[in-house]
Short mmCIF file of C-alpha atoms in Angstrom, two decimals:
data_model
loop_
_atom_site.label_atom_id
_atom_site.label_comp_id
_atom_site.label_asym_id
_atom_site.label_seq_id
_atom_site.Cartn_x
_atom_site.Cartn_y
_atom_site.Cartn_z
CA UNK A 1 106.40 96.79 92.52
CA UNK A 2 104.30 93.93 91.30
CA UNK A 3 101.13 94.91 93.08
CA UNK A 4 97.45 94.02 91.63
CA UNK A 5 97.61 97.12 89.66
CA UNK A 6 101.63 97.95 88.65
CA UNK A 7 101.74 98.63 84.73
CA UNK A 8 105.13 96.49 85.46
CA UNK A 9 102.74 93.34 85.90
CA UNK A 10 100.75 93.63 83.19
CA UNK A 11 103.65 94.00 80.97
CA UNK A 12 105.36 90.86 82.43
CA UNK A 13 101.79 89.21 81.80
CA UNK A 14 101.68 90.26 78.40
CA UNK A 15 105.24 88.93 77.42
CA UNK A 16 104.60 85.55 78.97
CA UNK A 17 101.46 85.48 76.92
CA UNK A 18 103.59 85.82 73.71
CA UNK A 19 106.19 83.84 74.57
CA UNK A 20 103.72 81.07 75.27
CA UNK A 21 102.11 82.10 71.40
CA UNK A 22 105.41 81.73 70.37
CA UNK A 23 106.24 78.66 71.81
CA UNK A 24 102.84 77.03 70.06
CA UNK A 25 103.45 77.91 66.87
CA UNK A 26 107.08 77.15 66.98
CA UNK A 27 107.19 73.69 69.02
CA UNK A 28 107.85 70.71 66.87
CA UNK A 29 106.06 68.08 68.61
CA UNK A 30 102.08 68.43 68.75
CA UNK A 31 102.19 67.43 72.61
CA UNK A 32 103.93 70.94 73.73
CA UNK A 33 101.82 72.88 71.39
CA UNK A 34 98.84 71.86 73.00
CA UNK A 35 100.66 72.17 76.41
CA UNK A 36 102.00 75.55 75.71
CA UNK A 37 98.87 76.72 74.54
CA UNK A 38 97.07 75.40 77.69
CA UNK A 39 99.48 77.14 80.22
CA UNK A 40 99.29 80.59 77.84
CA UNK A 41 95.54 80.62 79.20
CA UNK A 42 96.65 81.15 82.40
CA UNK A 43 98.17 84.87 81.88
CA UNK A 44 95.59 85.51 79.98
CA UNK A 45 92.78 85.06 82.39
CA UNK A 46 95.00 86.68 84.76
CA UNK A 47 95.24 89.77 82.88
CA UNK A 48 91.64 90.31 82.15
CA UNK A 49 90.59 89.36 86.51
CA UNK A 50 93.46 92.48 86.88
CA UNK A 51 92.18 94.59 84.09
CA UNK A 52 88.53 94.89 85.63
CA UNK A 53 90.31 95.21 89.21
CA UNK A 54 92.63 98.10 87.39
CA UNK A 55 88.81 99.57 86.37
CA UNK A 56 87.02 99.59 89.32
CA UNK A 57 90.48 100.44 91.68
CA UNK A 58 89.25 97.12 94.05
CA UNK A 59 92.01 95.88 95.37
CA UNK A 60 95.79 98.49 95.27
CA UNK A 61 97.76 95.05 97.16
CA UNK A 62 97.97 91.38 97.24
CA UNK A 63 96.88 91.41 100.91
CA UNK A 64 93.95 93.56 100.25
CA UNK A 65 92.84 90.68 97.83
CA UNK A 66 93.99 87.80 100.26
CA UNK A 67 92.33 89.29 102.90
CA UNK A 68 88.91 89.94 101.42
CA UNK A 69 88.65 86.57 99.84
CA UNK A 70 89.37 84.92 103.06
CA UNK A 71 87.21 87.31 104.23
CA UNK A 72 89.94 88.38 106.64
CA UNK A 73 89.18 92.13 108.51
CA UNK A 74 92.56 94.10 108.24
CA UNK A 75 93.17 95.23 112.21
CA UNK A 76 95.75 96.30 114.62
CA UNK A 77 96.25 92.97 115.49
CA UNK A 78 96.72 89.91 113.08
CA UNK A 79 93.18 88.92 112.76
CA UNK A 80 90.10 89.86 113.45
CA UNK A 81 88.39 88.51 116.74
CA UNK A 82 84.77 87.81 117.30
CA UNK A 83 83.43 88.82 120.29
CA UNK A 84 79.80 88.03 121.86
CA UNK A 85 78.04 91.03 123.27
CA UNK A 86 74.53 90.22 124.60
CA UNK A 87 71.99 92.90 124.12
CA UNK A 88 71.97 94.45 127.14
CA UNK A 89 75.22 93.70 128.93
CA UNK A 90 77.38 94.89 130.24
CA UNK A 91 79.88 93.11 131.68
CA UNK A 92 81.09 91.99 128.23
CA UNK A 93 85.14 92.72 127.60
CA UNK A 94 86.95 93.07 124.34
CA UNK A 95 90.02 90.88 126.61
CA UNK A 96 91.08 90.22 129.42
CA UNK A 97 95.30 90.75 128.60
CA UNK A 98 97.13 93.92 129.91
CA UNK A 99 98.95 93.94 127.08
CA UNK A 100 95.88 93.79 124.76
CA UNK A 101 94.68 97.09 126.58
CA UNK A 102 97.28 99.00 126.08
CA UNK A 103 97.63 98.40 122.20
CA UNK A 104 94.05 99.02 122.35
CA UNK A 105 94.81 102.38 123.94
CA UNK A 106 97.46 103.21 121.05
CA UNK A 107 95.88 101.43 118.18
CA UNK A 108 92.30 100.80 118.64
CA UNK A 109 90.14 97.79 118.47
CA UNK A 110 89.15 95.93 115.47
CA UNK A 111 86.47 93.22 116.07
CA UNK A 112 83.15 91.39 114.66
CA UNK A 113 80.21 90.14 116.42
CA UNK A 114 76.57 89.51 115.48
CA UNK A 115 73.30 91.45 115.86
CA UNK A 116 69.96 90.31 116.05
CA UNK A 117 67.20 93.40 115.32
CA UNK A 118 64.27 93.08 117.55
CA UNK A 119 61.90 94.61 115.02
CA UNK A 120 62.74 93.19 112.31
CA UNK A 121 64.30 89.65 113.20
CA UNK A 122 67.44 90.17 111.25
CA UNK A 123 70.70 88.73 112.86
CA UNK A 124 73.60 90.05 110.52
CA UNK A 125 77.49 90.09 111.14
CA UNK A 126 78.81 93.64 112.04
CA UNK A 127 82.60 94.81 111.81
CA UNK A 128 83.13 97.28 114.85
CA UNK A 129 86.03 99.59 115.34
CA UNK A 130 86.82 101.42 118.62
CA UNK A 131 89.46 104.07 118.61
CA UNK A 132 92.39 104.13 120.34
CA UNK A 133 90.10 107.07 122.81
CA UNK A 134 88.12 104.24 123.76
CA UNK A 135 90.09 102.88 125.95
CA UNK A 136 91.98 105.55 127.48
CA UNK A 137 91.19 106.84 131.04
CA UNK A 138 90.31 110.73 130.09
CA UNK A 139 87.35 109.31 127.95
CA UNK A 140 86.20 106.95 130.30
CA UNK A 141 82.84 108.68 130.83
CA UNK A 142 82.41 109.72 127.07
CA UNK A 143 79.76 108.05 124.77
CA UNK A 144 81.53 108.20 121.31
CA UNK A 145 79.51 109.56 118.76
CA UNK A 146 79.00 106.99 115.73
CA UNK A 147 79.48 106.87 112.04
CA UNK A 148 77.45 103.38 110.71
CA UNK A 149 79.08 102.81 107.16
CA UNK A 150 77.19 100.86 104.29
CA UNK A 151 79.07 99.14 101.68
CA UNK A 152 77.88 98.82 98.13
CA UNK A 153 77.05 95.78 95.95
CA UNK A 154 78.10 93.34 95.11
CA UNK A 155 79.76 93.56 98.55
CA UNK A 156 80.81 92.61 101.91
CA UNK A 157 81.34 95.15 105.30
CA UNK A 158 84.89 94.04 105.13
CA UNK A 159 85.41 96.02 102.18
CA UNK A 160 85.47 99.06 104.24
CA UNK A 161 88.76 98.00 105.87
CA UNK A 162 90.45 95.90 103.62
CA UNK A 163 89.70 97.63 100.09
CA UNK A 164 88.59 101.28 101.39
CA UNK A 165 91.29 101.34 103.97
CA UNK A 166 88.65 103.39 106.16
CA UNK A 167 90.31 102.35 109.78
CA UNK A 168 93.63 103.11 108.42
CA UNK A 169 92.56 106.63 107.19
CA UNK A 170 91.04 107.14 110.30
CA UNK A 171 93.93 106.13 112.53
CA UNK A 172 96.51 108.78 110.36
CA UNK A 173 93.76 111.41 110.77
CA UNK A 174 93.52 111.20 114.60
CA UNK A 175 96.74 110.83 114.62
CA UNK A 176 97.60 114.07 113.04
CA UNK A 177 93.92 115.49 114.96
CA UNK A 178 92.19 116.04 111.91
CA UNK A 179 89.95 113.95 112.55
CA UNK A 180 87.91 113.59 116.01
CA UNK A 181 87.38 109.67 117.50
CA UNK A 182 84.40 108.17 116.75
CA UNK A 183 82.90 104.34 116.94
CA UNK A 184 82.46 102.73 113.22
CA UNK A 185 80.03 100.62 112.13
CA UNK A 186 80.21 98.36 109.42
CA UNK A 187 77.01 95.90 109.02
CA UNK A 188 76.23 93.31 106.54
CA UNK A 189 74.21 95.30 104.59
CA UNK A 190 72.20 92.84 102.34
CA UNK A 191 73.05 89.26 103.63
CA UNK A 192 75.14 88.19 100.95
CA UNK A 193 77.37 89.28 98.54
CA UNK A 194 75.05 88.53 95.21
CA UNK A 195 71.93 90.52 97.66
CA UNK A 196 70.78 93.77 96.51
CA UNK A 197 68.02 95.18 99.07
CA UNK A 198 69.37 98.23 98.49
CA UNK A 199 68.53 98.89 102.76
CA UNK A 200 64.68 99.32 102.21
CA UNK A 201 62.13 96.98 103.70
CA UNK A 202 61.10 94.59 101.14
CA UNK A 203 57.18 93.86 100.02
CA UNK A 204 56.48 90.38 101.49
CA UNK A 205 60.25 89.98 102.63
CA UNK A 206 63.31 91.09 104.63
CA UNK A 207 62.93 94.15 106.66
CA UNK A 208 66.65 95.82 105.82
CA UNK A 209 65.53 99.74 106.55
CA UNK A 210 64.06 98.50 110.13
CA UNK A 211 67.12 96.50 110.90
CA UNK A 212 69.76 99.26 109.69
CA UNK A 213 68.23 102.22 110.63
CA UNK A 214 66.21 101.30 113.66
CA UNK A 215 67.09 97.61 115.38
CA UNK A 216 71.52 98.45 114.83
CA UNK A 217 71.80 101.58 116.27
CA UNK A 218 69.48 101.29 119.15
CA UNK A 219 71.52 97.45 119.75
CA UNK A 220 74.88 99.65 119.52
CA UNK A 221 74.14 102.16 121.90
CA UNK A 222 73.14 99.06 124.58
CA UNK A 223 76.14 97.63 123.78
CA UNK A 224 78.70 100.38 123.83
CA UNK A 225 79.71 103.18 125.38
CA UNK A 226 77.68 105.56 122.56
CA UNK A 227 75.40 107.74 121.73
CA UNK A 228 72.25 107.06 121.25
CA UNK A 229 70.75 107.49 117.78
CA UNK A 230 70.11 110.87 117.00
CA UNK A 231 72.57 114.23 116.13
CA UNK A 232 75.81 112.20 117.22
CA UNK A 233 75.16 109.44 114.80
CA UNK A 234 76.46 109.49 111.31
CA UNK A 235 75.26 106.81 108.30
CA UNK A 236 77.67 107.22 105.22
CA UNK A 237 77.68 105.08 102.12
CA UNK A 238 79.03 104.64 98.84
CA UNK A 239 77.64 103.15 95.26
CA UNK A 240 74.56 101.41 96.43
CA UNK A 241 75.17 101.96 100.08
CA UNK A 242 75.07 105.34 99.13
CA UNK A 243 71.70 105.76 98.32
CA UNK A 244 71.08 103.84 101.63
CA UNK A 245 72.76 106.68 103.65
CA UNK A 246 70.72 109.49 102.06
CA UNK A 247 67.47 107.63 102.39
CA UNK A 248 67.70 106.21 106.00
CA UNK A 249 69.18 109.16 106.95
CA UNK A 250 65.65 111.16 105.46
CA UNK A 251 63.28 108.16 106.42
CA UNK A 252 64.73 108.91 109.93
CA UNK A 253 65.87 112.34 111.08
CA UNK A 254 65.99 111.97 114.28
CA UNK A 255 67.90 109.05 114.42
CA UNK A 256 70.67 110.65 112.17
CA UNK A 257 72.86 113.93 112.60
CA UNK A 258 74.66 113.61 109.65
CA UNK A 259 75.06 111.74 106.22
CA UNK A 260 78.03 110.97 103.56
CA UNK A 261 77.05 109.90 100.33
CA UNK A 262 79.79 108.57 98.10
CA UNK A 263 79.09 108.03 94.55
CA UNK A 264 75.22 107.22 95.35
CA UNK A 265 72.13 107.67 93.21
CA UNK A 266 69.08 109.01 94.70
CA UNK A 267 66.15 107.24 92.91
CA UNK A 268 65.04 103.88 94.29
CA UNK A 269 65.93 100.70 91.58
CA UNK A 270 64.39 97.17 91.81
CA UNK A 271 66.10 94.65 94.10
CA UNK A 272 67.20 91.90 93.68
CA UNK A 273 66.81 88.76 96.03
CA UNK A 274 69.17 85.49 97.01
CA UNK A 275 68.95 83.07 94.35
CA UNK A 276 65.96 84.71 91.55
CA UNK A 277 67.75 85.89 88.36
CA UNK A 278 64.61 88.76 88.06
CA UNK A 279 64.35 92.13 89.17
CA UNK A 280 61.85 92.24 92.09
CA UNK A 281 59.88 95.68 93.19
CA UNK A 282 61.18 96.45 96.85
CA UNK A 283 57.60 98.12 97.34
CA UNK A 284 55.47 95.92 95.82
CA UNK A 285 54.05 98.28 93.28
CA UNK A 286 53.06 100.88 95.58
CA UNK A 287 53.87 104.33 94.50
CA UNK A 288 53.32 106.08 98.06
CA UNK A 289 56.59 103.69 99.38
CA UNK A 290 58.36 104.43 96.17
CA UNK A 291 57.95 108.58 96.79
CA UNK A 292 58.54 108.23 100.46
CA UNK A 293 62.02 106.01 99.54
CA UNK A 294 63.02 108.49 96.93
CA UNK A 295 66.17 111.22 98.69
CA UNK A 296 65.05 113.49 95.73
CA UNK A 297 61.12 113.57 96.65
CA UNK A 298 61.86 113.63 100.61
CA UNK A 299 62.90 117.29 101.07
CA UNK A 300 59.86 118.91 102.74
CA UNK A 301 60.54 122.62 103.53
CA UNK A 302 58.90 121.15 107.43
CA UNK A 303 60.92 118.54 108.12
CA UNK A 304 64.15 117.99 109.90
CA UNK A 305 67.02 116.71 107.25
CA UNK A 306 70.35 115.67 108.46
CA UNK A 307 73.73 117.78 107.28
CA UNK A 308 75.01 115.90 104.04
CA UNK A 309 78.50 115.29 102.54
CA UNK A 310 78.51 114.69 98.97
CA UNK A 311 80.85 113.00 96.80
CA UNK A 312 81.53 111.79 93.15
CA UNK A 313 83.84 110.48 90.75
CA UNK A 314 84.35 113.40 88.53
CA UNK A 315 84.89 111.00 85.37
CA UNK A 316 81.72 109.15 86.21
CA UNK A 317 78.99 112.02 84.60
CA UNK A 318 75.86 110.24 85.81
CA UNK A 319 76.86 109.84 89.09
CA UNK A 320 78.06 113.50 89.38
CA UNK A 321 74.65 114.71 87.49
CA UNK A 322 72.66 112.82 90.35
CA UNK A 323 75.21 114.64 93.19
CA UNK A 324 74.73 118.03 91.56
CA UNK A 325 70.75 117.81 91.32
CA UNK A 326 70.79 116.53 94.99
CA UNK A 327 72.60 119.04 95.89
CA UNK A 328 70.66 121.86 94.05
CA UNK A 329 67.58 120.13 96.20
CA UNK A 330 69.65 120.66 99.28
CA UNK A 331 71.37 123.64 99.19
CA UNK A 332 67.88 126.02 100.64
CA UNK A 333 68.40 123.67 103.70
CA UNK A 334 71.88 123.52 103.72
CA UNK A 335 73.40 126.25 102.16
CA UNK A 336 77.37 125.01 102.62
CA UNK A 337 76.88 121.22 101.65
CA UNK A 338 80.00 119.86 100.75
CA UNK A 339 80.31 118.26 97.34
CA UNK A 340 83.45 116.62 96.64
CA UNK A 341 84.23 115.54 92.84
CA UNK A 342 87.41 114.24 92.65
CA UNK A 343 89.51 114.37 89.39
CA UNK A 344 90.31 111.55 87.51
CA UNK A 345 88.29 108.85 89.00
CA UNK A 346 84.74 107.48 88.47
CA UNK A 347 82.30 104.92 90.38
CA UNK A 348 85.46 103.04 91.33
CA UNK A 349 86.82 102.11 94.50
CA UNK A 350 89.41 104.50 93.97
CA UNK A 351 87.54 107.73 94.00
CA UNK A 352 86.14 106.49 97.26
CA UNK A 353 89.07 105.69 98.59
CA UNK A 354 90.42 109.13 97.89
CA UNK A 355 87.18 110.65 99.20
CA UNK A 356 87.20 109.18 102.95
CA UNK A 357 89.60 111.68 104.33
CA UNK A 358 87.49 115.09 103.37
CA UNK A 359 84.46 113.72 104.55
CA UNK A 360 85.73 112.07 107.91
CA UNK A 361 87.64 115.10 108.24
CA UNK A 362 84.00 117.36 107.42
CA UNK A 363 81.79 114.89 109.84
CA UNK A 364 83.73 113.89 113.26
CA UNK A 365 84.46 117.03 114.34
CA UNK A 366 80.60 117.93 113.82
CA UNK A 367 79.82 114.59 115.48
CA UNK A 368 81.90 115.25 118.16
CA UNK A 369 80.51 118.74 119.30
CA UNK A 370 76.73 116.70 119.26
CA UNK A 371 78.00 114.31 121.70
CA UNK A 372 79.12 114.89 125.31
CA UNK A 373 82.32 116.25 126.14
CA UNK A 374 84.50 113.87 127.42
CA UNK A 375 85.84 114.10 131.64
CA UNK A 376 89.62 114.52 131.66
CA UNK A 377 90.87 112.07 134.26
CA UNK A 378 93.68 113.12 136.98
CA UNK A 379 96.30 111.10 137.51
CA UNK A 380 97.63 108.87 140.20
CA UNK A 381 95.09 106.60 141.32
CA UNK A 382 91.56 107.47 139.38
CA UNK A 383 93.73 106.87 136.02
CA UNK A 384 94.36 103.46 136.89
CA UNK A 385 90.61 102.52 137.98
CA UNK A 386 89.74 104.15 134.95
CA UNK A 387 92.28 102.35 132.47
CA UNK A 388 90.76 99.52 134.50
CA UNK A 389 87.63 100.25 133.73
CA UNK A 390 88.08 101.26 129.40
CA UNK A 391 89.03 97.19 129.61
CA UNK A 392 84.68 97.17 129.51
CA UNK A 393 83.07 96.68 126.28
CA UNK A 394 80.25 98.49 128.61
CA UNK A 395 80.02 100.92 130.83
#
């Protein structure tokens, strides 16, 4: 009832605020004036932190809010655990408990671990979740295909579970098989949550297109039982990490089957770096990086383009201007691109919220029919070498 965004809250904020008003103008003695007036501050500056949450639709419950400022992952199991994988190995397991397995097998896996891109020399923290398929014998053989999700800015990749709610959609759409199972990948994006790179490689600095685009998914697919980079791979983003979906999934083609843009914009903007209060140009004032970075400009009738999904807040008319002239652009190549405006809403966590079920719903079942078919497993005792053998982070 009293959630981060019940009207019933701000009410009850409001009429402490003028009881405290009341109390400092009617209090006698000087000493509870000033102490009444102190305290009033308090559901004041409460009410305006929950008016801009109300705004943007960040956080819809107090655990999404304790969770992302303890930077918490919301998961099957109670937290999130890190787990080492080595590039390369693959004797790595998510655990070594029975018991863990088979809630894997029902629930999925939740966990974090680190990256380091060889190209570009970028280690980053990456949120991973396996679905309950994963783990279960008939899939055994079957390299998921993979959706790599980019959040916006200001922004962490733990926004994607604990404020998007993207593993719980996903978990209620396979559940009810409108959805097909797929590996998500959430990256650090930017390195910090005041870092806007916007997922391009930087004149004179970091390298984030090489790292996201290239050094991840080719890291992944040692790591896990996946795909490799190319039609069964997915990159969807939304706000800034929107724009980064439509441009790495045009800078690279072959790496990418498919692409979800939420909310994006599709003309490069200046970054800006950890710690500078200026705008900085990610391409050092060349226009040839600028044009080749640019989703409208990269549309050659020649070249291969991934299948988009398109989405915007319809209250938000810029970013549904910038969807619509994309998709205008689009539409020759892909004559039944989905665009998704959804009533109501703007650039707000909300509309994208609301917006994760069409387009997983649009995109795994796509995925899935670019990746190999998985073996069904017979029972007796092949089911229990393979159950034994889903306990393997590799294969």
């Amino acid at each position: 009832m009293l959630e981060p965004q019940s009207t019933v809250l701000f009410v009850l904020l409001i009429a402490i605020f003028g009881v405290l008003m009341w109390r400092t103008l009617a209090a006698r003695r000087t000493a509870f004036r000033v102490l009444a007036a102190c305290v009033a501050f308090v559901p004041a500056m409460v009410f305006g932190v929950l008016g801009v949450n109300k705004y943007y639709g960040y956080y819809q419950t107090w655990g999404a809010m304790l969770a992302d400022l303890t930077q918490q992952g919301a998961s099957a199991a109670p937290q999130v655990p890190h787990v080492e994988l080595a590039a390369g190995s693959r004797s790595g397991t998510l655990d070594g408990s029975r018991a863990h397995l088979e809630l894997a097998q029902r629930q999925g896996y939740l966990m974090r671990t680190a990256v380091t891109g060889q190209r570009s020399g970028i280690t980053r923290v990456v949120y991973v979740y396996l679905p309950p398929q994963y783990f279960q014998p008939a899939y055994r053989t079957y390299r998921f295909p993979v959706v790599e999700l980019i959040h916006g800015e200001p922004g962490v990749p733990q926004d994607w579970i604990t404020v998007v709610g993207v593993t719980r959609t996903f978990d209620r759409l396979l559940a009810d098989k409108l959805a097909q199972p797929a590996v998500l990948v959430m990256p650090d994006a930017n390195g910090g949550a005041r870092i806007s790179l916007q997922c391009l490689n930087q004149a004179g600095g970091p390298q984030d297109l090489t790292y996201l685009a290239v050094d991840l998914p080719v890291q992944v697919a040692r790591m896990l039982r996946v795909s490799r980079p190319g039609p069964a791979w997915a990159v969807a983003g939304y706000s800034e990490g929107g724009y980064c979906a439509a441009n790495m999934a045009l800078r690279y083609p072959h790496g990418y089957g498919f692409a979800g843009v939420l909310s994006g914009y599709f003309t490069p903007l200046d970054n800006q770096l950890s710690g500078t209060g200026r705008p900085v140009s990610p391409f050092g004032g060349d226009d040839r990086l600028r044009d080749e970075n640019t989703p409208l400009d990269e549309l050659p009738a020649a070249a291969v383009v991934p299948r988009f999904w398109l989405g915007a807040g319809a209250a938000d008319g810029q970013d549904v201007l910038g969807a619509e002239r994309f998709w205008h652009e689009l539409r020759p190549r892909q004559p039944d691109a989905p665009l998704t405006l959804t009533p109501g809403s703007g650039h707000t966590m909300t509309t994208w919220r609301a917006q994760i079920p069409s387009m997983l719903t649009w995109m795994t079942p796509r995925l899935a029919r670019a990746a190999q078919p998985p073996t069904t497993a017979r029972p007796g005792k092949n089911s229990i070498v393979a159950a034994s053998a889903a306990n393997r982070v590799g294969d």
